[in-house]
Amino acid sequence: MSKHLEVREVLQRIVTSARTLIGARYAALGVPDDTGGFAQFVVDGISDEEWRAIGPLPRQHGILAVMLHEATPQRLGDVRKDPRFGGWPAAHPEMSAFLGVPIVDEEEILGAIFLADKEPAPGAAPASGPGADPEPGFTAEDEHLLRILAAHAAIALTNARLYERSRELTLVGERARIAHELHDAVSQKLFSLRLTAQAASALIARDPDRARAELAQVSRLAAEAADELRSVVVELRPAALDEDGLLPTLKSHVEVLDRAHSAGVSFRHDRVAALPPAQEEALLRVAQEALHNALRHSGAAAVQVELLAAGPGRGARLLVRDDGRGFEPEQVRRAGRHLGLVSMRDRAAGVGGTLRIESSPGRGTVVELEVPGG
């Protein structure tokens, strides 16, 4: 559990580990919010179709509320017979034996692990006879093991939260730096441009020649502002790239987009050797631009990002594939500036790389960038 840094990934690993360790049919983990519901809720042992059919996330009531509010484990032979049981949706699978343990970090309740329906031990004979319970229950040993797991889960979950918080702070710092750069490099130029345009507007009627001169100045200032803005954007290197390297940065970016969009965004990579900083930045920026196009303009349901070793001494190869609506080749050429394709080509050329874009109607788009070895 401790090697994972994304909170969602840690939660899923905890749930899967608990279900496997204890031998339960179903497992779930809930992280409470401040409104009586759950900020996150992950399950194991239930298919995606079953989970969608169940409906909205549960509220903090019944046995769940007891564990979350009192931080006390609950081990029940049949949860449905407990007076605190509040029922479940029609599509929810029937469950009987129940074991729940809160995940606690000192005084804070981070969440709770819930297990249901103990699986029979391999080779065990089914219970028989009048009044026999057809389902085995959870034991004191099971509860002891789950308590140990919950203690480790608290550490892993706290570490993951701290990691994500540090990433958020990095992003905030990066935004502040960009704002400062833009202010210093561009804002004064834009202010001058605005004043000059106002002067030209006032002179049009009474001094056309001077107005034309002022408008020529507007054009010059606009061109300079655009050049300086482009320079700022090109020179800004993501802080995460300097700190973590290309693979973790690109992986994190893909995971964020996968959570934020309905389209599935996946990432696959080889063991790519370290590249010169300019090449790493070019690969990241082209990937970001291609992902933006795929998610905003193509209507894709799935986008795949691959970062592959191009061969000994040959650098790396980036591919971004989507299954969106695609383009006519002529449309790609005409839409190049609108879709950032000119920027991608400039980045590729700037590091001696080769950019290839393939697209056709109904067959999606592939953006490929290959950079030479360092």
Coordinates of C-alpha atoms in Angstrom, one line a residue:
M1 CA 0.0 0.0 0.0
S2 CA 2.8 2.4 0.9
K3 CA 4.3 2.6 -2.5
H4 CA 1.2 4.1 -4.1
L5 CA 0.9 7.9 -4.0
E6 CA -2.5 8.7 -5.5
V7 CA -5.3 8.6 -2.9
R8 CA -7.7 6.7 -5.1
E9 CA -5.1 4.1 -5.9
V10 CA -4.3 3.7 -2.2
L11 CA -7.9 3.2 -1.3
Q12 CA -8.4 0.6 -4.0
R13 CA -5.3 -1.3 -2.9
I14 CA -6.5 -1.3 0.8
V15 CA -9.9 -2.7 -0.2
T16 CA -8.4 -5.4 -2.4
S17 CA -5.9 -6.3 0.3
A18 CA -8.6 -6.5 3.0
R19 CA -10.9 -8.7 0.9
T20 CA -8.0 -11.1 0.0
L21 CA -6.5 -11.2 3.5
I22 CA -9.7 -12.0 5.3
G23 CA -11.3 -14.0 2.6
A24 CA -14.5 -12.0 2.2
R25 CA -16.9 -12.0 -0.8
Y26 CA -17.3 -8.2 -0.7
A27 CA -15.2 -5.3 0.5
A28 CA -15.7 -1.5 0.6
L29 CA -13.9 1.5 2.0
G30 CA -15.6 4.9 2.6
V31 CA -13.9 8.2 3.2
P32 CA -16.5 10.5 4.9
D33 CA -17.1 14.1 3.9
D34 CA -18.5 16.9 6.1
T35 CA -22.1 16.7 4.9
G36 CA -23.2 13.2 6.0
G37 CA -22.1 11.5 2.9
F38 CA -18.8 10.1 1.5
A39 CA -16.1 12.0 -0.4
Q40 CA -14.8 8.7 -1.8
F41 CA -16.2 5.2 -1.7
V42 CA -14.5 2.2 -3.4
V43 CA -15.6 -1.4 -3.6
D44 CA -14.2 -4.8 -4.5
G45 CA -16.1 -8.0 -5.3
I46 CA -18.9 -6.1 -7.2
S47 CA -18.8 -5.7 -11.0
D48 CA -19.0 -2.3 -12.6
E49 CA -22.5 -3.1 -13.9
E50 CA -23.7 -4.0 -10.4
W51 CA -22.1 -0.9 -8.9
R52 CA -23.8 1.4 -11.4
A53 CA -27.2 -0.4 -10.8
I54 CA -26.9 0.2 -7.0
G55 CA -27.1 4.0 -7.6
P56 CA -25.9 6.9 -5.5
L57 CA -23.2 6.5 -2.8
P58 CA -24.5 5.6 0.7
R59 CA -25.0 8.1 3.4
Q60 CA -23.5 7.9 6.8
H61 CA -26.2 6.0 8.6
G62 CA -26.7 2.7 10.4
I63 CA -23.7 0.6 11.1
L64 CA -21.5 2.9 8.9
A65 CA -22.3 5.8 11.1
V66 CA -21.4 3.9 14.2
M67 CA -17.9 3.2 13.0
L68 CA -17.4 6.6 11.5
H69 CA -18.7 8.6 14.5
E70 CA -17.6 6.3 17.4
A71 CA -14.5 4.7 15.9
T72 CA -15.5 1.3 17.1
P73 CA -15.1 -2.0 15.1
Q74 CA -18.3 -3.9 14.3
R75 CA -18.5 -7.7 13.9
L76 CA -22.0 -9.1 13.2
G77 CA -23.2 -12.5 12.3
D78 CA -26.0 -11.0 10.2
V79 CA -26.0 -7.3 9.6
R80 CA -29.7 -7.4 8.5
K81 CA -30.8 -8.5 12.0
D82 CA -29.0 -5.6 13.8
P83 CA -31.5 -3.0 15.0
R84 CA -29.2 -0.2 13.6
F85 CA -29.4 -1.7 10.1
G86 CA -31.1 0.8 7.7
G87 CA -31.5 -1.3 4.6
W88 CA -30.0 -0.9 1.1
P89 CA -31.0 -0.2 -2.5
A90 CA -33.0 -2.9 -4.5
A91 CA -30.0 -3.6 -6.7
H92 CA -27.6 -4.1 -3.7
P93 CA -26.5 -7.7 -3.3
E94 CA -27.8 -9.5 -0.2
M95 CA -25.2 -9.7 2.6
S96 CA -25.2 -11.3 6.0
A97 CA -21.9 -11.6 7.9
F98 CA -20.4 -8.2 8.5
L99 CA -17.0 -6.9 9.7
G100 CA -16.1 -3.2 9.8
V101 CA -13.1 -1.5 11.2
P102 CA -12.4 2.3 11.2
I103 CA -9.2 3.8 9.8
V104 CA -8.0 6.2 12.4
D105 CA -5.0 8.5 12.5
E106 CA -4.6 9.6 16.1
E107 CA -7.9 11.4 16.8
E108 CA -9.1 11.7 13.2
I109 CA -11.3 9.1 11.5
L110 CA -10.0 8.9 8.0
G111 CA -12.5 6.3 6.8
A112 CA -13.7 2.7 7.4
I113 CA -13.2 -0.7 5.9
F114 CA -16.3 -2.9 5.5
L115 CA -16.3 -6.6 4.7
A116 CA -19.3 -8.8 4.1
D117 CA -19.9 -12.5 3.7
K118 CA -17.0 -14.7 4.8
E119 CA -15.9 -17.1 2.1
P120 CA -15.8 -20.7 3.2
A121 CA -12.3 -22.1 3.7
P122 CA -11.1 -24.3 0.8
G123 CA -12.2 -27.8 1.3
A124 CA -14.6 -27.0 4.2
A125 CA -17.9 -29.0 4.2
P126 CA -21.0 -26.8 4.1
A127 CA -23.0 -26.5 7.3
S128 CA -26.0 -28.8 7.6
G129 CA -28.8 -29.7 10.0
P130 CA -31.7 -27.8 11.5
G131 CA -30.8 -24.2 12.3
A132 CA -27.3 -24.4 10.8
D133 CA -26.0 -21.1 9.4
P134 CA -25.2 -21.6 5.8
E135 CA -22.7 -18.8 5.8
P136 CA -19.6 -18.7 8.0
G137 CA -19.1 -15.6 10.1
F138 CA -16.0 -13.5 10.7
T139 CA -13.8 -14.5 13.6
A140 CA -12.0 -12.6 16.3
E141 CA -8.8 -13.4 14.4
D142 CA -10.3 -11.8 11.2
E143 CA -11.0 -8.7 13.2
H144 CA -7.5 -8.6 14.6
L145 CA -6.0 -8.9 11.1
L146 CA -8.3 -6.2 9.8
R147 CA -7.3 -3.9 12.6
I148 CA -3.6 -4.4 11.7
L149 CA -4.4 -3.7 8.1
A150 CA -6.4 -0.6 9.0
A151 CA -3.4 0.8 11.0
H152 CA -1.1 0.4 8.0
A153 CA -3.9 1.9 5.8
A154 CA -4.0 5.0 8.0
I155 CA -0.3 5.6 7.3
A156 CA -0.6 4.9 3.6
L157 CA -3.7 7.1 3.2
T158 CA -2.1 10.0 5.2
N159 CA 1.1 9.8 3.1
A160 CA -1.0 9.8 -0.1
R161 CA -3.0 12.8 1.1
L162 CA 0.2 14.7 1.9
Y163 CA 1.7 13.8 -1.5
E164 CA -1.4 15.1 -3.3
R165 CA -1.4 18.2 -1.2
S166 CA 2.2 18.9 -2.0
R167 CA 1.4 18.5 -5.7
E168 CA -1.4 21.1 -5.3
L169 CA 1.0 23.5 -3.6
T170 CA 3.4 23.0 -6.5
L171 CA 0.7 23.8 -9.0
V172 CA -0.2 26.9 -7.0
G173 CA 3.4 28.0 -6.9
E174 CA 3.7 27.4 -10.6
R175 CA 0.6 29.5 -11.4
A176 CA 2.0 32.3 -9.3
R177 CA 5.3 32.2 -11.1
I178 CA 3.6 32.2 -14.5
A179 CA 1.4 35.2 -13.4
H180 CA 4.5 37.1 -12.3
E181 CA 6.3 36.3 -15.6
L182 CA 3.3 37.4 -17.6
H183 CA 2.9 40.6 -15.7
D184 CA 6.6 41.6 -16.1
A185 CA 6.9 40.7 -19.7
V186 CA 3.6 41.5 -21.2
S187 CA 1.2 43.6 -19.1
Q188 CA 3.1 46.9 -19.6
K189 CA 3.2 46.3 -23.3
L190 CA -0.5 45.7 -23.4
F191 CA -1.2 48.8 -21.4
S192 CA 0.8 50.9 -23.9
L193 CA -1.1 49.2 -26.7
R194 CA -4.4 50.2 -25.2
L195 CA -3.5 53.8 -24.7
T196 CA -2.1 54.1 -28.3
A197 CA -5.3 52.5 -29.7
Q198 CA -7.4 55.1 -27.7
A199 CA -5.3 57.9 -29.1
A200 CA -5.7 56.7 -32.6
S201 CA -9.5 56.5 -32.1
A202 CA -9.6 60.1 -30.9
L203 CA -7.5 61.3 -33.9
I204 CA -9.4 59.6 -36.8
A205 CA -11.8 62.4 -37.5
R206 CA -9.5 65.5 -37.0
D207 CA -6.0 64.1 -38.0
P208 CA -6.2 61.0 -40.2
D209 CA -2.5 60.9 -40.9
R210 CA -1.5 61.0 -37.3
A211 CA -4.2 58.4 -36.6
R212 CA -2.7 56.1 -39.2
A213 CA 0.7 56.5 -37.5
E214 CA -0.8 55.6 -34.1
L215 CA -2.5 52.5 -35.6
A216 CA 0.9 51.5 -37.1
Q217 CA 2.3 51.8 -33.6
V218 CA -0.6 49.6 -32.3
S219 CA 0.3 46.9 -34.8
R220 CA 3.9 47.0 -33.8
L221 CA 3.1 46.9 -30.1
A222 CA 0.7 44.0 -30.6
A223 CA 3.4 42.0 -32.5
E224 CA 5.9 42.7 -29.7
A225 CA 3.5 41.6 -27.0
A226 CA 2.7 38.4 -28.9
D227 CA 6.4 37.6 -29.3
E228 CA 7.1 38.3 -25.6
L229 CA 4.1 36.2 -24.5
R230 CA 5.2 33.3 -26.7
S231 CA 8.7 33.6 -25.3
V232 CA 7.3 33.4 -21.7
V233 CA 5.2 30.4 -22.5
V234 CA 8.1 28.6 -24.2
E235 CA 10.6 29.3 -21.4
L236 CA 8.3 28.3 -18.6
R237 CA 9.4 24.8 -17.6
P238 CA 6.9 22.9 -15.4
A239 CA 8.2 22.6 -11.9
A240 CA 7.1 19.0 -11.7
L241 CA 9.3 18.2 -14.7
D242 CA 12.4 19.5 -12.9
E243 CA 11.5 17.7 -9.7
D244 CA 10.2 14.4 -10.8
G245 CA 11.3 13.8 -14.4
L246 CA 9.3 13.2 -17.5
L247 CA 7.7 9.8 -16.8
P248 CA 6.1 10.7 -13.4
T249 CA 5.0 14.1 -14.6
L250 CA 3.4 12.7 -17.7
K251 CA 1.8 9.9 -15.7
S252 CA 0.4 12.3 -13.2
H253 CA -1.0 14.5 -15.9
V254 CA -2.7 11.6 -17.6
E255 CA -4.2 10.4 -14.3
V256 CA -5.6 13.9 -13.6
L257 CA -7.2 14.0 -17.0
D258 CA -8.6 10.5 -16.7
R259 CA -10.4 11.6 -13.5
A260 CA -11.6 14.9 -14.9
H261 CA -13.1 13.7 -18.2
S262 CA -15.6 11.1 -19.2
A263 CA -13.2 9.7 -21.8
G264 CA -10.8 7.1 -20.6
V265 CA -7.2 8.3 -20.7
S266 CA -4.5 5.7 -20.2
F267 CA -0.7 5.7 -20.2
R268 CA 1.9 3.1 -21.2
H269 CA 5.6 3.5 -21.2
D270 CA 8.9 1.8 -21.6
R271 CA 12.0 2.3 -19.5
V272 CA 13.1 5.5 -21.3
A273 CA 16.5 6.8 -20.5
A274 CA 16.9 10.4 -19.2
L275 CA 16.7 12.9 -22.0
P276 CA 18.0 16.5 -22.2
P277 CA 15.7 19.0 -20.5
A278 CA 14.6 20.6 -23.7
Q279 CA 13.6 17.3 -25.2
E280 CA 11.7 16.3 -22.1
E281 CA 9.8 19.6 -22.1
A282 CA 9.0 19.2 -25.8
L283 CA 7.6 15.7 -25.3
L284 CA 5.5 16.9 -22.3
R285 CA 4.1 20.0 -24.1
V286 CA 3.3 18.1 -27.3
A287 CA 1.5 15.4 -25.1
Q288 CA -0.5 18.1 -23.3
E289 CA -1.5 19.8 -26.6
A290 CA -2.5 16.5 -28.2
L291 CA -4.5 15.5 -25.1
H292 CA -6.2 18.8 -25.0
N293 CA -7.3 18.4 -28.7
A294 CA -8.5 14.9 -28.2
L295 CA -10.5 15.6 -25.0
R296 CA -11.9 19.0 -26.1
H297 CA -12.5 18.7 -29.8
S298 CA -12.5 15.1 -31.0
G299 CA -15.4 13.6 -29.0
A300 CA -13.1 10.7 -28.2
A301 CA -14.2 7.9 -25.8
A302 CA -10.7 6.7 -25.2
V303 CA -7.3 8.3 -25.5
Q304 CA -4.0 6.4 -25.1
V305 CA -0.6 8.0 -24.4
E306 CA 2.5 6.0 -25.0
L307 CA 6.1 7.0 -24.3
L308 CA 8.5 4.4 -25.8
A309 CA 12.2 4.0 -26.2
A310 CA 13.0 4.7 -29.8
G311 CA 16.0 2.3 -29.8
P312 CA 19.7 2.4 -28.5
G313 CA 21.0 6.0 -28.9
R314 CA 17.8 7.1 -30.6
G315 CA 15.9 9.0 -27.9
A316 CA 12.2 8.5 -27.3
R317 CA 8.9 8.3 -29.2
L318 CA 5.6 9.8 -27.9
L319 CA 2.3 8.6 -29.3
V320 CA -1.1 10.1 -28.4
R321 CA -4.0 8.1 -30.0
D322 CA -7.7 8.9 -29.8
D323 CA -10.8 7.2 -31.2
G324 CA -12.5 10.5 -31.9
R325 CA -14.1 11.9 -35.1
G326 CA -10.8 12.6 -36.8
F327 CA -10.2 15.0 -39.7
E328 CA -9.8 15.2 -43.4
P329 CA -6.1 15.6 -44.2
E330 CA -6.8 19.0 -45.7
Q331 CA -8.8 20.1 -42.7
V332 CA -5.8 19.1 -40.5
R333 CA -3.6 21.4 -42.6
R334 CA -6.1 24.3 -42.5
A335 CA -6.9 23.8 -38.8
G336 CA -3.3 23.6 -37.8
R337 CA -3.0 26.9 -35.9
H338 CA -6.4 26.5 -34.3
L339 CA -5.5 23.1 -32.9
G340 CA -2.0 24.0 -31.8
L341 CA -0.4 21.9 -34.5
V342 CA 1.9 24.7 -35.5
S343 CA 3.1 25.0 -31.9
M344 CA 3.7 21.2 -31.7
R345 CA 5.7 21.3 -35.0
D346 CA 7.7 24.2 -33.7
R347 CA 8.5 22.3 -30.5
A348 CA 9.5 19.2 -32.4
A349 CA 11.8 21.2 -34.7
G350 CA 13.3 23.1 -31.8
V351 CA 14.8 19.8 -30.4
G352 CA 15.6 18.2 -33.7
G353 CA 12.5 15.9 -33.4
T354 CA 10.1 14.6 -36.0
L355 CA 6.3 15.2 -35.7
R356 CA 3.8 13.1 -37.5
I357 CA 0.0 13.6 -37.4
E358 CA -2.4 11.0 -38.9
S359 CA -6.1 11.5 -39.0
S360 CA -9.1 10.6 -41.1
P361 CA -12.9 11.0 -40.6
G362 CA -14.3 8.5 -38.1
R363 CA -10.9 6.9 -37.4
G364 CA -9.5 9.1 -34.8
T365 CA -6.1 10.9 -34.7
V366 CA -2.5 9.8 -33.9
V367 CA 0.1 12.3 -32.9
E368 CA 3.6 11.0 -32.9
L369 CA 6.8 12.8 -31.8
E370 CA 10.2 11.2 -32.0
V371 CA 13.2 13.0 -30.5
P372 CA 16.8 11.9 -31.0
G373 CA 19.1 10.6 -28.4
G374 CA 21.0 13.0 -26.2

